Short mmCIF file of C-alpha atoms in Angstrom, two decimals:
data_model
loop_
_atom_site.label_atom_id
_atom_site.label_comp_id
_atom_site.label_asym_id
_atom_site.label_seq_id
_atom_site.Cartn_x
_atom_site.Cartn_y
_atom_site.Cartn_z
CA MET A 1 42.16 72.30 -34.43
CA LYS A 2 41.66 68.42 -35.22
CA ILE A 3 41.66 66.55 -32.31
CA PHE A 4 43.02 62.65 -32.14
CA SER A 5 42.56 60.74 -29.03
CA ILE A 6 44.99 58.43 -27.71
CA ALA A 7 45.03 56.11 -25.06
CA ARG A 8 47.92 56.89 -23.34
CA ALA A 9 50.76 59.60 -24.27
CA CYS A 10 54.74 60.19 -23.05
CA VAL A 11 54.88 64.05 -22.90
CA ALA A 12 58.31 65.43 -21.82
CA LEU A 13 57.95 68.00 -18.95
CA GLY A 14 60.62 69.86 -17.18
CA GLY A 15 63.45 66.68 -18.11
CA TRP A 16 60.48 64.17 -16.62
CA TRP A 17 58.35 61.73 -18.57
CA VAL A 18 54.67 61.87 -17.62
CA LEU A 19 51.56 60.07 -18.53
CA SER A 20 48.82 61.99 -20.20
CA MET A 21 45.58 60.95 -21.17
CA GLY A 22 44.96 64.29 -22.94
CA PRO A 23 44.27 65.06 -26.85
CA VAL A 24 46.75 65.46 -29.43
CA LEU A 25 46.68 68.19 -31.41
CA ALA A 26 47.19 68.16 -35.45
CA ALA A 27 47.17 71.54 -36.72
CA ALA A 28 43.81 72.18 -39.55
CA ALA A 29 44.28 71.67 -43.21
CA PRO A 30 44.72 75.27 -45.16
CA LEU A 31 42.47 76.90 -47.12
CA PHE A 32 43.25 77.66 -50.52
CA VAL A 33 42.29 80.69 -52.12
CA LEU A 34 43.11 80.89 -56.18
CA ASN A 35 44.25 84.40 -57.35
CA SER A 36 43.28 84.20 -60.99
CA LEU A 37 44.93 87.62 -62.33
CA GLU A 38 47.90 87.10 -60.15
CA ALA A 39 48.76 83.65 -61.19
CA ASN A 40 48.92 82.46 -57.28
CA VAL A 41 47.38 80.63 -54.48
CA SER A 42 46.74 82.04 -51.36
CA VAL A 43 47.35 79.63 -48.38
CA ILE A 44 45.00 80.55 -45.40
CA ASP A 45 45.84 78.88 -41.91
CA PRO A 46 42.20 78.70 -40.46
CA ASP A 47 43.05 78.99 -36.86
CA THR A 48 44.88 82.38 -36.84
CA TRP A 49 43.23 83.27 -39.96
CA THR A 50 46.29 84.94 -41.64
CA GLU A 51 47.72 84.21 -45.06
CA THR A 52 50.73 82.12 -44.45
CA ALA A 53 52.06 81.69 -48.10
CA ARG A 54 51.74 82.77 -51.75
CA ILE A 55 52.16 79.89 -54.34
CA PRO A 56 53.19 80.51 -58.20
CA THR A 57 51.31 78.71 -60.56
CA GLY A 58 50.27 78.94 -64.28
CA LYS A 59 48.25 81.98 -65.69
CA GLU A 60 44.73 82.41 -64.54
CA PRO A 61 44.27 79.77 -61.87
CA HIS A 62 40.51 79.48 -61.72
CA HIS A 63 39.17 76.12 -60.31
CA LEU A 64 40.75 73.02 -58.28
CA TYR A 65 39.77 69.45 -57.51
CA LEU A 66 41.05 66.81 -55.17
CA THR A 67 42.59 63.54 -56.99
CA PRO A 68 40.64 60.28 -56.05
CA ASP A 69 43.59 59.21 -53.47
CA GLU A 70 43.08 62.45 -51.74
CA LYS A 71 46.71 63.08 -51.93
CA SER A 72 46.88 65.99 -54.33
CA ILE A 73 44.35 69.09 -54.81
CA ILE A 74 45.13 69.82 -58.42
CA VAL A 75 45.02 73.56 -59.41
CA ALA A 76 43.82 74.05 -63.28
CA ASN A 77 45.89 77.22 -64.97
CA ALA A 78 43.63 78.04 -67.90
CA LEU A 79 45.96 80.30 -69.47
CA GLY A 80 49.00 78.64 -68.74
CA ASP A 81 47.99 75.18 -70.18
CA THR A 82 49.09 73.41 -67.01
CA LEU A 83 48.00 71.70 -63.89
CA THR A 84 49.67 72.58 -60.50
CA PHE A 85 49.60 69.64 -57.80
CA LEU A 86 49.65 70.51 -54.09
CA ASP A 87 49.65 68.73 -50.96
CA PRO A 88 46.21 69.22 -49.50
CA ARG A 89 47.68 69.12 -45.97
CA THR A 90 50.75 71.22 -45.92
CA ALA A 91 50.38 73.16 -49.36
CA GLN A 92 53.40 71.72 -50.68
CA VAL A 93 54.05 71.89 -54.23
CA GLN A 94 54.41 68.36 -55.43
CA ARG A 95 54.82 68.75 -59.61
CA THR A 96 53.48 71.04 -62.32
CA LEU A 97 51.98 69.10 -65.17
CA ARG A 98 51.89 71.04 -68.46
CA GLY A 99 50.38 70.01 -72.02
CA ILE A 100 46.76 70.24 -70.53
CA VAL A 101 44.95 72.59 -72.81
CA ASP A 102 43.07 75.28 -71.41
CA PRO A 103 41.85 73.86 -68.20
CA TYR A 104 39.26 76.25 -66.82
CA HIS A 105 37.30 73.82 -64.90
CA LEU A 106 37.70 70.57 -63.97
CA ARG A 107 36.14 67.34 -62.26
CA PHE A 108 36.88 63.61 -61.88
CA THR A 109 34.18 60.77 -62.66
CA PRO A 110 32.61 59.52 -59.42
CA ASP A 111 34.29 56.16 -60.40
CA MET A 112 37.42 57.70 -61.10
CA LYS A 113 38.35 56.48 -64.25
CA TRP A 114 38.44 59.96 -65.88
CA LEU A 115 39.33 63.48 -65.64
CA VAL A 116 37.32 66.10 -67.39
CA THR A 117 38.21 69.73 -68.19
CA ALA A 118 36.16 72.61 -69.82
CA ALA A 119 38.21 74.68 -72.10
CA ASN A 120 36.46 77.97 -71.76
CA ARG A 121 38.11 79.98 -74.42
CA LEU A 122 38.54 77.12 -76.88
CA ASN A 123 35.22 75.74 -76.95
CA HIS A 124 35.48 72.38 -76.17
CA VAL A 125 35.62 69.48 -73.18
CA ASP A 126 38.32 67.11 -72.72
CA PHE A 127 38.38 63.32 -71.28
CA TYR A 128 41.40 62.24 -69.98
CA ARG A 129 41.98 58.73 -68.77
CA TRP A 130 43.05 58.62 -65.35
CA ASP A 131 45.73 55.70 -64.15
CA GLY A 132 46.37 57.45 -60.63
CA ARG A 133 49.05 59.71 -61.46
CA GLU A 134 48.95 60.54 -65.51
CA PRO A 135 45.59 62.12 -67.40
CA THR A 136 46.05 60.81 -70.75
CA LEU A 137 43.62 62.59 -73.52
CA VAL A 138 41.62 60.10 -74.88
CA GLN A 139 38.74 62.92 -76.56
CA ARG A 140 38.12 66.35 -77.45
CA VAL A 141 34.40 67.05 -77.82
CA ALA A 142 33.68 70.26 -79.36
CA THR A 143 30.76 72.09 -77.80
CA ALA A 144 29.54 75.52 -77.84
CA ARG A 145 30.64 79.26 -77.22
CA THR A 146 32.09 79.03 -73.59
CA PRO A 147 31.66 75.78 -71.68
CA SER A 148 32.02 76.79 -68.28
CA HIS A 149 31.33 74.56 -65.56
CA LEU A 150 30.90 70.90 -65.21
CA TRP A 151 28.77 68.62 -63.28
CA ILE A 152 28.75 64.35 -63.23
CA ASP A 153 26.21 62.29 -62.12
CA SER A 154 26.78 59.89 -59.55
CA ARG A 155 26.69 56.72 -61.91
CA SER A 156 29.74 58.29 -63.92
CA THR A 157 27.22 58.05 -67.26
CA THR A 158 26.68 61.76 -68.07
CA VAL A 159 28.86 64.87 -67.81
CA TYR A 160 26.58 68.54 -67.99
CA SER A 161 28.51 71.66 -69.14
CA THR A 162 27.37 75.03 -69.21
CA MET A 163 27.50 77.11 -72.10
CA GLN A 164 28.28 80.46 -70.88
CA ASP A 165 28.13 82.73 -74.12
CA SER A 166 25.64 80.57 -76.34
CA ASP A 167 23.03 80.08 -72.98
CA GLU A 168 23.30 76.35 -73.39
CA LEU A 169 23.63 72.98 -71.06
CA VAL A 170 25.34 70.34 -72.89
CA ALA A 171 24.98 66.60 -71.67
CA ILE A 172 27.59 64.17 -73.11
CA ASP A 173 27.63 60.46 -72.79
CA ILE A 174 30.55 59.41 -71.03
CA ALA A 175 30.61 55.77 -72.69
CA THR A 176 30.65 57.24 -75.89
CA GLN A 177 31.99 60.73 -75.25
CA ALA A 178 29.81 62.09 -77.48
CA ILE A 179 26.98 64.85 -76.97
CA LYS A 180 23.40 63.25 -75.84
CA TRP A 181 21.79 66.57 -75.90
CA ARG A 182 21.83 70.32 -75.98
CA VAL A 183 19.07 72.73 -74.31
CA LYS A 184 18.68 76.41 -73.99
CA THR A 185 18.90 77.91 -70.73
CA GLY A 186 18.22 81.42 -69.15
CA ALA A 187 21.11 84.01 -69.68
CA MET A 188 25.03 83.40 -69.12
CA PRO A 189 24.76 79.97 -67.54
CA ALA A 190 27.81 79.34 -65.05
CA ASP A 191 27.81 76.75 -62.17
CA VAL A 192 25.60 73.51 -62.79
CA TYR A 193 24.81 71.15 -59.81
CA GLY A 194 23.05 67.68 -59.75
CA SER A 195 20.36 66.17 -57.29
CA ALA A 196 21.59 63.14 -55.20
CA ASP A 197 18.76 60.90 -57.10
CA ASP A 198 20.36 62.37 -60.59
CA LYS A 199 16.81 63.37 -61.75
CA ARG A 200 17.33 67.27 -61.39
CA VAL A 201 20.16 69.71 -62.74
CA PHE A 202 20.65 73.32 -61.07
CA VAL A 203 21.93 75.78 -63.15
CA GLY A 204 23.15 79.27 -61.92
CA LEU A 205 21.99 82.01 -64.41
CA THR A 206 24.77 85.17 -63.94
CA GLY A 207 23.52 86.80 -66.64
CA SER A 208 20.09 87.10 -64.51
CA ASP A 209 18.89 86.90 -61.10
CA SER A 210 17.73 83.35 -61.00
CA VAL A 211 18.37 79.14 -60.88
CA GLU A 212 17.10 77.55 -63.40
CA VAL A 213 15.75 73.68 -62.42
CA PHE A 214 15.88 71.07 -65.39
CA ASP A 215 14.29 67.67 -65.23
CA VAL A 216 16.73 65.49 -66.94
CA SER A 217 15.39 61.90 -65.62
CA GLY A 218 13.55 61.18 -69.51
CA ARG A 219 15.11 61.57 -72.98
CA GLU A 220 14.79 64.99 -73.38
CA PRO A 221 15.67 68.01 -70.46
CA VAL A 222 12.73 69.87 -69.36
CA SER A 223 13.15 73.53 -67.94
CA ILE A 224 10.83 73.00 -64.63
CA LYS A 225 11.31 76.05 -62.58
CA LYS A 226 13.43 79.16 -62.25
CA ILE A 227 14.33 80.33 -58.63
CA LYS A 228 14.71 83.76 -57.83
CA THR A 229 17.72 84.32 -56.04
CA GLY A 230 19.68 87.80 -56.83
CA ASN A 231 21.36 89.26 -59.53
CA GLY A 232 24.46 87.57 -61.07
CA ALA A 233 23.43 84.02 -59.65
CA HIS A 234 26.67 82.11 -59.79
CA ALA A 235 28.42 79.13 -58.22
CA PHE A 236 26.90 76.35 -55.95
CA ARG A 237 28.30 74.61 -52.71
CA ALA A 238 26.18 71.73 -50.91
CA ALA A 239 25.68 72.78 -47.32
CA GLY A 240 25.90 69.50 -46.10
CA ASP A 241 23.25 68.11 -45.21
CA GLY A 242 22.03 66.20 -48.46
CA ARG A 243 19.38 69.02 -48.92
CA HIS A 244 20.11 72.44 -49.18
CA LEU A 245 22.57 74.09 -51.60
CA TYR A 246 24.22 78.14 -51.49
CA VAL A 247 24.52 79.78 -54.64
CA SER A 248 26.55 82.91 -54.61
CA ASN A 249 24.89 86.17 -56.50
CA ARG A 250 27.63 88.04 -57.59
CA VAL A 251 25.93 91.15 -58.58
CA ALA A 252 23.53 91.36 -55.50
CA ASN A 253 26.20 90.77 -53.09
CA SER A 254 24.41 87.98 -51.39
CA ILE A 255 24.24 83.94 -51.08
CA SER A 256 20.76 82.36 -51.29
CA LYS A 257 20.30 78.95 -49.59
CA ILE A 258 18.10 76.57 -51.46
CA ASP A 259 16.11 73.70 -50.72
CA MET A 260 16.72 71.86 -53.26
CA THR A 261 13.26 69.48 -52.42
CA THR A 262 10.95 72.37 -52.52
CA GLN A 263 12.83 74.21 -54.95
CA GLN A 264 12.77 77.45 -52.93
CA VAL A 265 14.95 80.22 -51.43
CA VAL A 266 14.99 79.34 -47.47
CA ASP A 267 17.56 81.95 -46.70
CA SER A 268 19.86 84.36 -47.58
CA TYR A 269 23.01 86.04 -46.59
CA PRO A 270 24.91 89.30 -46.93
CA VAL A 271 28.22 89.03 -48.39
CA PRO A 272 30.06 92.04 -49.95
CA GLY A 273 32.65 92.41 -53.04
CA GLY A 274 31.11 90.08 -55.60
CA PRO A 275 30.90 86.40 -53.75
CA ASP A 276 31.84 83.88 -56.16
CA CYS A 277 33.06 80.50 -55.51
CA MET A 278 32.48 79.06 -51.71
CA GLU A 279 33.28 76.29 -49.59
CA VAL A 280 31.43 74.75 -46.34
CA SER A 281 32.98 74.39 -42.86
CA ALA A 282 32.99 70.62 -41.99
CA ASP A 283 30.34 71.33 -39.16
CA GLY A 284 28.26 73.24 -41.72
CA ARG A 285 28.25 76.26 -39.80
CA TYR A 286 30.55 78.55 -41.85
CA ILE A 287 30.96 79.58 -45.55
CA TYR A 288 33.92 80.66 -46.83
CA VAL A 289 33.63 82.66 -50.25
CA SER A 290 35.86 84.10 -52.55
CA SER A 291 34.87 88.30 -52.81
CA ARG A 292 36.12 88.56 -56.00
CA TRP A 293 36.01 92.55 -56.32
CA ALA A 294 37.31 93.19 -52.96
CA ARG A 295 40.28 90.61 -52.78
CA LYS A 296 39.23 88.96 -49.84
CA LEU A 297 38.44 85.73 -48.49
CA SER A 298 34.82 86.30 -46.72
CA VAL A 299 33.74 83.98 -43.79
CA VAL A 300 29.93 83.77 -43.39
CA ASP A 301 28.59 82.19 -40.13
CA THR A 302 25.31 80.74 -41.05
CA GLU A 303 23.97 81.27 -37.48
CA ALA A 304 24.57 84.69 -37.14
CA ARG A 305 23.59 85.22 -40.53
CA LYS A 306 26.59 87.75 -41.53
CA VAL A 307 29.90 88.26 -42.54
CA VAL A 308 32.07 87.91 -39.28
CA ARG A 309 35.65 87.77 -40.89
CA GLN A 310 37.79 88.75 -43.65
CA VAL A 311 41.21 87.90 -44.89
CA ALA A 312 42.97 89.90 -47.79
CA VAL A 313 44.10 87.70 -50.16
CA GLY A 314 45.20 88.26 -54.25
CA LYS A 315 43.62 89.85 -57.12
CA SER A 316 40.52 88.60 -58.51
CA PRO A 317 40.16 85.47 -55.86
CA HIS A 318 38.07 82.84 -57.53
CA GLY A 319 38.17 78.98 -56.39
CA VAL A 320 38.47 78.19 -52.81
CA TRP A 321 38.68 74.72 -51.34
CA THR A 322 39.81 73.05 -47.70
CA LEU A 323 40.15 69.47 -47.47
CA GLN A 324 38.38 70.02 -43.88
CA HIS A 325 34.77 70.50 -45.83
CA ALA A 326 31.20 69.57 -45.11
CA PRO A 327 29.89 66.75 -47.36
CA ARG A 328 29.14 67.57 -51.44
#
């Protein structure tokens, strides 16, 4: 429960009004789990750990992202060519936006001017100008085979996109919306994450057992290390302390914790059922992860170093998100 402190509150008790100095409690924000093969979203109450609703979306919802004004969470429905807008606090459906072609992965630029989507099955990255409510397509950039995940640097100058089936990392200049460079990666690159200083990019190699690290501080990218984590290294989520990064190893059924400074694995947690996308609790203690093949949301206690709870969701759960999360 989230606690809001107030100096004095009037509470009705047995027909009398009494002055209370205690806190007033408000419901915690729900967790959202995208069920990719059921075209819906599971809404999870983090107090009772029960599924309270299933919200229909378009076909194949895979990833989701908060709008810059924090009033909507956008669910990208890849095969439905739609975006579903939900209230991140109440889980109410706000609207459905149609005509967004193959939005598999999505991300806003930090300056909030652009919504960028990766068309996974159609081999392009799209730039939509964002006016605060409606995205307007400005540029479609042909990439290579199967653009998968996106990362945007802190200065809103460069989009990085992995090419899942051509084993490449592509950098796109935001000012010109043209490809700056491309570089070969290890097998089947999936998620991509950049360091706070924009000098390093981490790439999960789902077709391998490692995270590949690229130095992108110069004119050309340089692969500097492969960090062995586990088979099927796939998705990232920041631990919230500015230094550590979690990666889900979908085949190895584990999550690895990487020190981005030393570029070494410093901890590991067993997670059954093909761990995929993750979220981290606001206090940094718990990892919420979609167990893709088990139809579960798994909760990992990083202090106990084990799964402490599972909640049944839909078929092929993928994206996971909550408003009350650790710093990215």
